[in-house]
mmCIF file of C-alpha atoms in Angstrom:
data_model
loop_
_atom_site.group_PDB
_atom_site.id
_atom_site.type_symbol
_atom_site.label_atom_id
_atom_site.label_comp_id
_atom_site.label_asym_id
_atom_site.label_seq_id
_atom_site.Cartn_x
_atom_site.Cartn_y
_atom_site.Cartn_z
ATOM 1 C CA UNK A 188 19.207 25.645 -2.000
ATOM 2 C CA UNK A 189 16.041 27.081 -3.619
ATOM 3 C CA UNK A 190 12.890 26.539 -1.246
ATOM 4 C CA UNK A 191 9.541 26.992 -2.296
ATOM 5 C CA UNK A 192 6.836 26.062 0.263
ATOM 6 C CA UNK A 193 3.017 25.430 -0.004
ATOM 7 C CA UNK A 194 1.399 26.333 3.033
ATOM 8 C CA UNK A 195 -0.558 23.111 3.460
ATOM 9 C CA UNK A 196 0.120 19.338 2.472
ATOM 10 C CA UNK A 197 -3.365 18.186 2.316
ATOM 11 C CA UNK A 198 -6.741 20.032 2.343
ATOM 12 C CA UNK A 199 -10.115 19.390 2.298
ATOM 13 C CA UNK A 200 -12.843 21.913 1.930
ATOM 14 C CA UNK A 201 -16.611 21.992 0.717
ATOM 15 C CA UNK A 202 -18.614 22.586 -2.218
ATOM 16 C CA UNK A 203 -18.882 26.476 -2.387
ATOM 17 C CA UNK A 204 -15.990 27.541 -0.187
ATOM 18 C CA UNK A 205 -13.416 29.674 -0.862
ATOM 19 C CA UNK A 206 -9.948 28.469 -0.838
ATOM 20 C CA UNK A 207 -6.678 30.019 -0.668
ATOM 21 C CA UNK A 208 -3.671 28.332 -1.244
ATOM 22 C CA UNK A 209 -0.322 29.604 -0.284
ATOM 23 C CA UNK A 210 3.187 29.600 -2.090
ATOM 24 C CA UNK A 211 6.766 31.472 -1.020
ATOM 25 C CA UNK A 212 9.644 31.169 -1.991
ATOM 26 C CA UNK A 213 13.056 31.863 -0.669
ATOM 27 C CA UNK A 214 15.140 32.683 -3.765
ATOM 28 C CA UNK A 215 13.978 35.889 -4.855
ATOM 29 C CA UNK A 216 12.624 34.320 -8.500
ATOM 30 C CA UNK A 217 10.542 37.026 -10.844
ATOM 31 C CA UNK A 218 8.344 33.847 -11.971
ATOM 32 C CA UNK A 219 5.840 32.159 -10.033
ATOM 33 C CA UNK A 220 3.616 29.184 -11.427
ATOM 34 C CA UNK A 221 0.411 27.062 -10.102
ATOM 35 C CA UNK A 222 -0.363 23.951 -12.126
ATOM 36 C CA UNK A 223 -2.705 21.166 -10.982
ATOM 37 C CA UNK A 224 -1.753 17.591 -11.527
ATOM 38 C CA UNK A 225 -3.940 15.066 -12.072
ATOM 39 C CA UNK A 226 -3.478 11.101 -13.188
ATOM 40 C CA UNK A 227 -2.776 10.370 -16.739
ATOM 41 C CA UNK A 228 -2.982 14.423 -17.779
ATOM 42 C CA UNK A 229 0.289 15.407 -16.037
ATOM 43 C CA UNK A 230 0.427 19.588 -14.836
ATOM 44 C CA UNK A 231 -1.295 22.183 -16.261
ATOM 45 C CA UNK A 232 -0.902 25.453 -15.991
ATOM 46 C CA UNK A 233 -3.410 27.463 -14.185
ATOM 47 C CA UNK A 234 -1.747 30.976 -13.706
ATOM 48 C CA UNK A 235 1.783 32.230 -13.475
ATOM 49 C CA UNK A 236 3.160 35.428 -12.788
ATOM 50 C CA UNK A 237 6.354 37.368 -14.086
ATOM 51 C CA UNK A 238 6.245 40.208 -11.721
ATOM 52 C CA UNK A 239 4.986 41.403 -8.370
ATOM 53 C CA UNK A 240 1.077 42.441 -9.246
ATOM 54 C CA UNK A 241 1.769 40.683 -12.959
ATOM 55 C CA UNK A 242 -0.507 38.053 -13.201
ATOM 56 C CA UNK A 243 -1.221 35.698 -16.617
ATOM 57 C CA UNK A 244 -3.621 33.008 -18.016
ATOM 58 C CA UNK A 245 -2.512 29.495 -17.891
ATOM 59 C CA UNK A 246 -4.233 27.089 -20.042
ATOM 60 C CA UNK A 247 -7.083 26.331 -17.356
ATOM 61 C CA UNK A 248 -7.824 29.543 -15.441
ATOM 62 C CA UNK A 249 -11.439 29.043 -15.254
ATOM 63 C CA UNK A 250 -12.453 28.995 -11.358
ATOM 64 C CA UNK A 251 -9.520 30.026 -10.424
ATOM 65 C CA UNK A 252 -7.684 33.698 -9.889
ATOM 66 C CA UNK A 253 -4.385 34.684 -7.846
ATOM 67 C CA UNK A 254 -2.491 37.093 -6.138
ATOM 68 C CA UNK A 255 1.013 38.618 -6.405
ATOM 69 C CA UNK A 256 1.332 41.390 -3.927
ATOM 70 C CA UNK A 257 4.731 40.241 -2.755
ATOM 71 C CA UNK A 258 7.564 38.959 -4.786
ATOM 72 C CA UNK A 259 8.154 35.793 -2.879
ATOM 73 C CA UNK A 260 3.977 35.247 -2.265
ATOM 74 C CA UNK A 261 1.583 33.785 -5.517
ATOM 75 C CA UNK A 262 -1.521 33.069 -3.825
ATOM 76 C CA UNK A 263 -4.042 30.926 -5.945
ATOM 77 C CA UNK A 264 -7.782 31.205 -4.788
ATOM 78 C CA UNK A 265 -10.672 29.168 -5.762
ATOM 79 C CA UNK A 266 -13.400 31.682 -5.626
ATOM 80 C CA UNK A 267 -16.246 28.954 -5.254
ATOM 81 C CA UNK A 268 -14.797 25.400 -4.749
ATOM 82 C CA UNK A 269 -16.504 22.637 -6.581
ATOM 83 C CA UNK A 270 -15.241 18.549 -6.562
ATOM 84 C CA UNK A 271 -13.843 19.025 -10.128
ATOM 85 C CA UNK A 272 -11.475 20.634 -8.776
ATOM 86 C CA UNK A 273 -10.413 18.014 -6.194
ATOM 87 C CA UNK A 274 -6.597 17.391 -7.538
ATOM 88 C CA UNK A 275 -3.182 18.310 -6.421
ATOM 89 C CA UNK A 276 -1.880 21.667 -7.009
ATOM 90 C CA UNK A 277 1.988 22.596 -7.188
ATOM 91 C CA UNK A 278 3.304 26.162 -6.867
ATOM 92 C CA UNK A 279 6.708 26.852 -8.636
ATOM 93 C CA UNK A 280 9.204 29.450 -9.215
ATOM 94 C CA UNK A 281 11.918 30.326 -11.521
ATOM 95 C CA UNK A 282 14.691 33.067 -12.202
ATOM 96 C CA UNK A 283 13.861 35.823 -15.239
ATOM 97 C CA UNK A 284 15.790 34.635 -17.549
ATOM 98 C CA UNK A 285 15.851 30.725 -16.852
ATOM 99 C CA UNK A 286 13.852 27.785 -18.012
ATOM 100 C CA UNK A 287 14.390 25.682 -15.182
ATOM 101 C CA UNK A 288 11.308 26.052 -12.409
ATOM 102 C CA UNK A 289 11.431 24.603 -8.494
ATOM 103 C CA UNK A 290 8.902 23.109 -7.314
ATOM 104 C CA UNK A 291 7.256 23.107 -3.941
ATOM 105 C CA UNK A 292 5.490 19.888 -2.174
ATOM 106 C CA UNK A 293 2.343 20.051 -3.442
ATOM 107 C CA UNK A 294 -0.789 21.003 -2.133
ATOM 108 C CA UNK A 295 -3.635 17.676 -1.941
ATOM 109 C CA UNK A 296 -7.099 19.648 -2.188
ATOM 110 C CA UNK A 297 -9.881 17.271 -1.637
ATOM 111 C CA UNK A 298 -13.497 19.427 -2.545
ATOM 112 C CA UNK A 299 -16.603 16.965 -0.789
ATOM 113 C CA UNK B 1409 2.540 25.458 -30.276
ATOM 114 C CA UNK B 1410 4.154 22.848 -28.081
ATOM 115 C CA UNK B 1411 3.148 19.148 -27.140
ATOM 116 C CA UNK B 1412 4.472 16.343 -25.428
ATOM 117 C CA UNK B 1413 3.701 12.531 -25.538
ATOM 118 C CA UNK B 1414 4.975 9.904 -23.200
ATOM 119 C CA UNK B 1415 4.819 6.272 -24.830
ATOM 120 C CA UNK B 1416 3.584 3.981 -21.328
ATOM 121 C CA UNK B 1417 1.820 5.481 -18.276
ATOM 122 C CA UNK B 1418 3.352 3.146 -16.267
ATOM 123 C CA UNK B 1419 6.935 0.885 -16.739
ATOM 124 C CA UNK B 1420 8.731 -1.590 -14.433
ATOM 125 C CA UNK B 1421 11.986 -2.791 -14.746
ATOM 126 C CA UNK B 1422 14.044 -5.367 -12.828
ATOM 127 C CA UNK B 1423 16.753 -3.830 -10.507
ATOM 128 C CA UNK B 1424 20.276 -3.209 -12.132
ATOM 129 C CA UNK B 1425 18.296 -3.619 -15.477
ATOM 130 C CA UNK B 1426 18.248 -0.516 -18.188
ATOM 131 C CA UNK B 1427 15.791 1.890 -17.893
ATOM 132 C CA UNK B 1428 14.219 3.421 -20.828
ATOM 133 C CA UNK B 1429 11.322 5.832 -20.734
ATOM 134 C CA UNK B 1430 10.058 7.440 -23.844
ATOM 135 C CA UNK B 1431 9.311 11.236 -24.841
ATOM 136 C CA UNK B 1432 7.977 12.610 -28.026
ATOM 137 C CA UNK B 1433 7.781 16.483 -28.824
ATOM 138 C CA UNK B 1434 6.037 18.787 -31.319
ATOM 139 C CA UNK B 1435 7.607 22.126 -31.924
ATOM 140 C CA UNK B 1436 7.322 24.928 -34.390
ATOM 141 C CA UNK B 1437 10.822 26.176 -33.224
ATOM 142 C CA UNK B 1438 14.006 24.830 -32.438
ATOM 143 C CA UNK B 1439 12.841 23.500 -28.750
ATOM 144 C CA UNK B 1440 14.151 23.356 -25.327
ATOM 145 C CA UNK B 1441 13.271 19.763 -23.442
ATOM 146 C CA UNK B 1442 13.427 18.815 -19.855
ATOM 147 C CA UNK B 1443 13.021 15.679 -18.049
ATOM 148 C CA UNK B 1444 12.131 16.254 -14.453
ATOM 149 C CA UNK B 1445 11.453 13.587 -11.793
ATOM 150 C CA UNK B 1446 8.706 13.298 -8.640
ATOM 151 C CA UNK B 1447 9.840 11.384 -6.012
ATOM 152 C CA UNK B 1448 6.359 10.250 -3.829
ATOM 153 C CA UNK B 1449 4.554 12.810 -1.728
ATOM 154 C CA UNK B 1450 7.668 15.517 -3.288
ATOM 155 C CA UNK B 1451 7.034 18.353 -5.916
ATOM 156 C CA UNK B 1452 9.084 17.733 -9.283
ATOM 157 C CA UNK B 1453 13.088 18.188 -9.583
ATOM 158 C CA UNK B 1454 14.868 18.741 -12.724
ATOM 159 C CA UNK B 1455 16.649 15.655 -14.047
ATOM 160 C CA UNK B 1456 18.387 16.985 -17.162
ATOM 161 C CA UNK B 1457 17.738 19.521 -19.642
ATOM 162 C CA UNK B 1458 18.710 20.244 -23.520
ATOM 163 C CA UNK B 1459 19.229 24.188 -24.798
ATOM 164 C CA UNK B 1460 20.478 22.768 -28.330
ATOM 165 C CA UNK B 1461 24.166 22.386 -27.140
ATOM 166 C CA UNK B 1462 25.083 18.450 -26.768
ATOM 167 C CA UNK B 1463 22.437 16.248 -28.466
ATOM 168 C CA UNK B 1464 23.710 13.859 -25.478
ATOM 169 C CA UNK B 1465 22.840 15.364 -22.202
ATOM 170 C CA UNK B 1466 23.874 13.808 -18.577
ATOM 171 C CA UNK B 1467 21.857 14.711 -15.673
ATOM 172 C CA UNK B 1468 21.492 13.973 -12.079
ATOM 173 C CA UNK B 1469 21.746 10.238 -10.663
ATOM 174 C CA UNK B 1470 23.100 8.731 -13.692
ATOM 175 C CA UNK B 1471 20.368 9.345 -16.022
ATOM 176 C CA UNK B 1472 21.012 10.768 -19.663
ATOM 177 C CA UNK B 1473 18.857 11.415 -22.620
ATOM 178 C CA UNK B 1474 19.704 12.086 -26.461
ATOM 179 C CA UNK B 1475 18.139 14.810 -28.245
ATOM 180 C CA UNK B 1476 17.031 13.472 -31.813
ATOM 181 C CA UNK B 1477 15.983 16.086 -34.433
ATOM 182 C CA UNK B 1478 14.864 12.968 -37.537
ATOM 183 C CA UNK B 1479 12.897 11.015 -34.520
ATOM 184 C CA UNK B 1480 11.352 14.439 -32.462
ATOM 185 C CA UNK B 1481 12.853 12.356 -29.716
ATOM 186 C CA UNK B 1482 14.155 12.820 -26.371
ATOM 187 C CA UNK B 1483 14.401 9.262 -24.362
ATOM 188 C CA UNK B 1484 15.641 9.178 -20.731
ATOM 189 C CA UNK B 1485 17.674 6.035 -19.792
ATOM 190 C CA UNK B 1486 20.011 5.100 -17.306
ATOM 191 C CA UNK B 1487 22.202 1.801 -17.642
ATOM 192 C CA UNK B 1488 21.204 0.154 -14.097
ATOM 193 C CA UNK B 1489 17.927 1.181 -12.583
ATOM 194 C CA UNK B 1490 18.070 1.306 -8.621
ATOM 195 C CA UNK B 1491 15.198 1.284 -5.864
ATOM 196 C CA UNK B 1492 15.420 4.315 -5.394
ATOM 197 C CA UNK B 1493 14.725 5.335 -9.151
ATOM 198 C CA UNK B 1494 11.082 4.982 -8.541
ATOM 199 C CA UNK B 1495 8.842 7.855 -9.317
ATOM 200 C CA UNK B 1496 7.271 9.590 -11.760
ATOM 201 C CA UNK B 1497 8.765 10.884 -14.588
ATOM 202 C CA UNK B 1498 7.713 13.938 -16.771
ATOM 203 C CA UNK B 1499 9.140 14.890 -20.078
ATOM 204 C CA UNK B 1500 8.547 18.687 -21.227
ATOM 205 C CA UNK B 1501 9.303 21.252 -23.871
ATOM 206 C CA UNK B 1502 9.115 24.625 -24.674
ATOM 207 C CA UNK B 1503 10.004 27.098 -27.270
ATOM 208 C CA UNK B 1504 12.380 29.308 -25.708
ATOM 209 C CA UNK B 1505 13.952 29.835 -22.267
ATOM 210 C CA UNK B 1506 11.256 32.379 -21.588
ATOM 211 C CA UNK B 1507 8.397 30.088 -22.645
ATOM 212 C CA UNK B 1508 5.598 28.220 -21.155
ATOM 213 C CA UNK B 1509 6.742 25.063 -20.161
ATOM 214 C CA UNK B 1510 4.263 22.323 -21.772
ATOM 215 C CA UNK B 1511 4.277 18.860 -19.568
ATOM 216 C CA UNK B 1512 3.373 15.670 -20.732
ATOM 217 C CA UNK B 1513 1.508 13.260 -19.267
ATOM 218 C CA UNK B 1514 4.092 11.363 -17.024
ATOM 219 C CA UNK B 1515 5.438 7.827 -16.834
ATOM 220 C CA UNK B 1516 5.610 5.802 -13.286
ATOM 221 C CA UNK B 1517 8.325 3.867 -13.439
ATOM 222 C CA UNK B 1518 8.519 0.955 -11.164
ATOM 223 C CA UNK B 1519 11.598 -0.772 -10.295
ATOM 224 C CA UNK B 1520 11.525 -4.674 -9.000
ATOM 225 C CA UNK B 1521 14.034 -6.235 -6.811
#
């Protein structure tokens, strides 16, 4: 079974921190992904990564940036927190050549 | 470019009653659609997916959606919904297996006993 893991379920943080959320996976996957989800928009993409050090532009990448120094570790950091970005944030991963991503948990980041 | 629309944020349906939930797609290519499903407090699972073989496909707990081309349509139902059918369900599409994946908005489905 694929496993992806989020190294926290909920989170809350304040205005101006820096925040580093965790993702690994078990299943060897070139692809990594961090969307945020949020009511009535459904996930966008933030960042994903194809490779280890390979890093590209979602649709929202503004306050955001990650890391891929390990091909089972995409780290997404928010540089300077602010309560827009209070949502929930899922990691996912996915073979090369497939279409079909796994998800982790979820990640609940609450910014006060 | 890709889109997705999802006709009803939120549906309930009686238990052992059919389940319908709506997905609409723009593509500029011949595109590759997905229906996956969140469970509460889970991260999303793949349902079912279509890779332009079957226009009918069959996925996990006896849900199946139909791929049609005239309509830009790709509906999920299952005959008899169950209690533990509730969640959220997203539709998505992209243009090729090494695409973006584009997700729409998601539809909570509800079901009453």
């Amino acid at each position: 079974d694929v496993k992806v893991t989020q190294s926290s379920r909920y989170l809350v943080k304040r205005t101006g921190e820096k925040v580093f959320l965790e993702c690994v996976q078990d299943m060897d996957h070139e692809n990594m992904f961090w969307y945020r989800q949020d009511p009535g928009l459904g996930l966008r993409l933030i960042y994903f990564s194809y490779d280890v050090k390979m890093k590209e532009k979602g649709d929202i990448p503004e306050g955001y940036s990650v890391s891929r120094e390990k091909k089972e570790r995409f780290s997404l950091i928010l540089e300077s927190a602010s309560t827009n970005q209070t949502s929930m944030y899922l990691c996912a991963s996915s073979p090369r050549t497939s279409d079909t991503q796994y998800f982790g948990p979820g990640t609940r980041l609450t910014v006060l | 470019a890709q889109s997705v629309t999802q006709l009803g944020s939120h549906v309930s349906v009686s238990e052992g009653a059919l389940v319908l939930l709506r997905c609409n797609y723009s593509s500029s290519v011949p595109p590759y659609l997905f229906w996956y499903v969140q469970y509460p407090n889970q991260g999303l699972q793949l349902l079912l997916k279509y890779t332009s073989a079957a226009t009918l496909v069959k996925g996990i707990n006896g849900f199946e959606a139909e791929f049609k081309k005239s309509e830009t349509s790709f509906h999920l139902t299952k005959p008899s919904a169950h209690m533990s059918d509730a969640a959220e369900y997203f539709c998505a599409v992209s243009g090729t297996s090494y695409d973006k994946v584009i997700f729409g908005p998601g539809t909570s489905l509800s079901v009453i006993p």
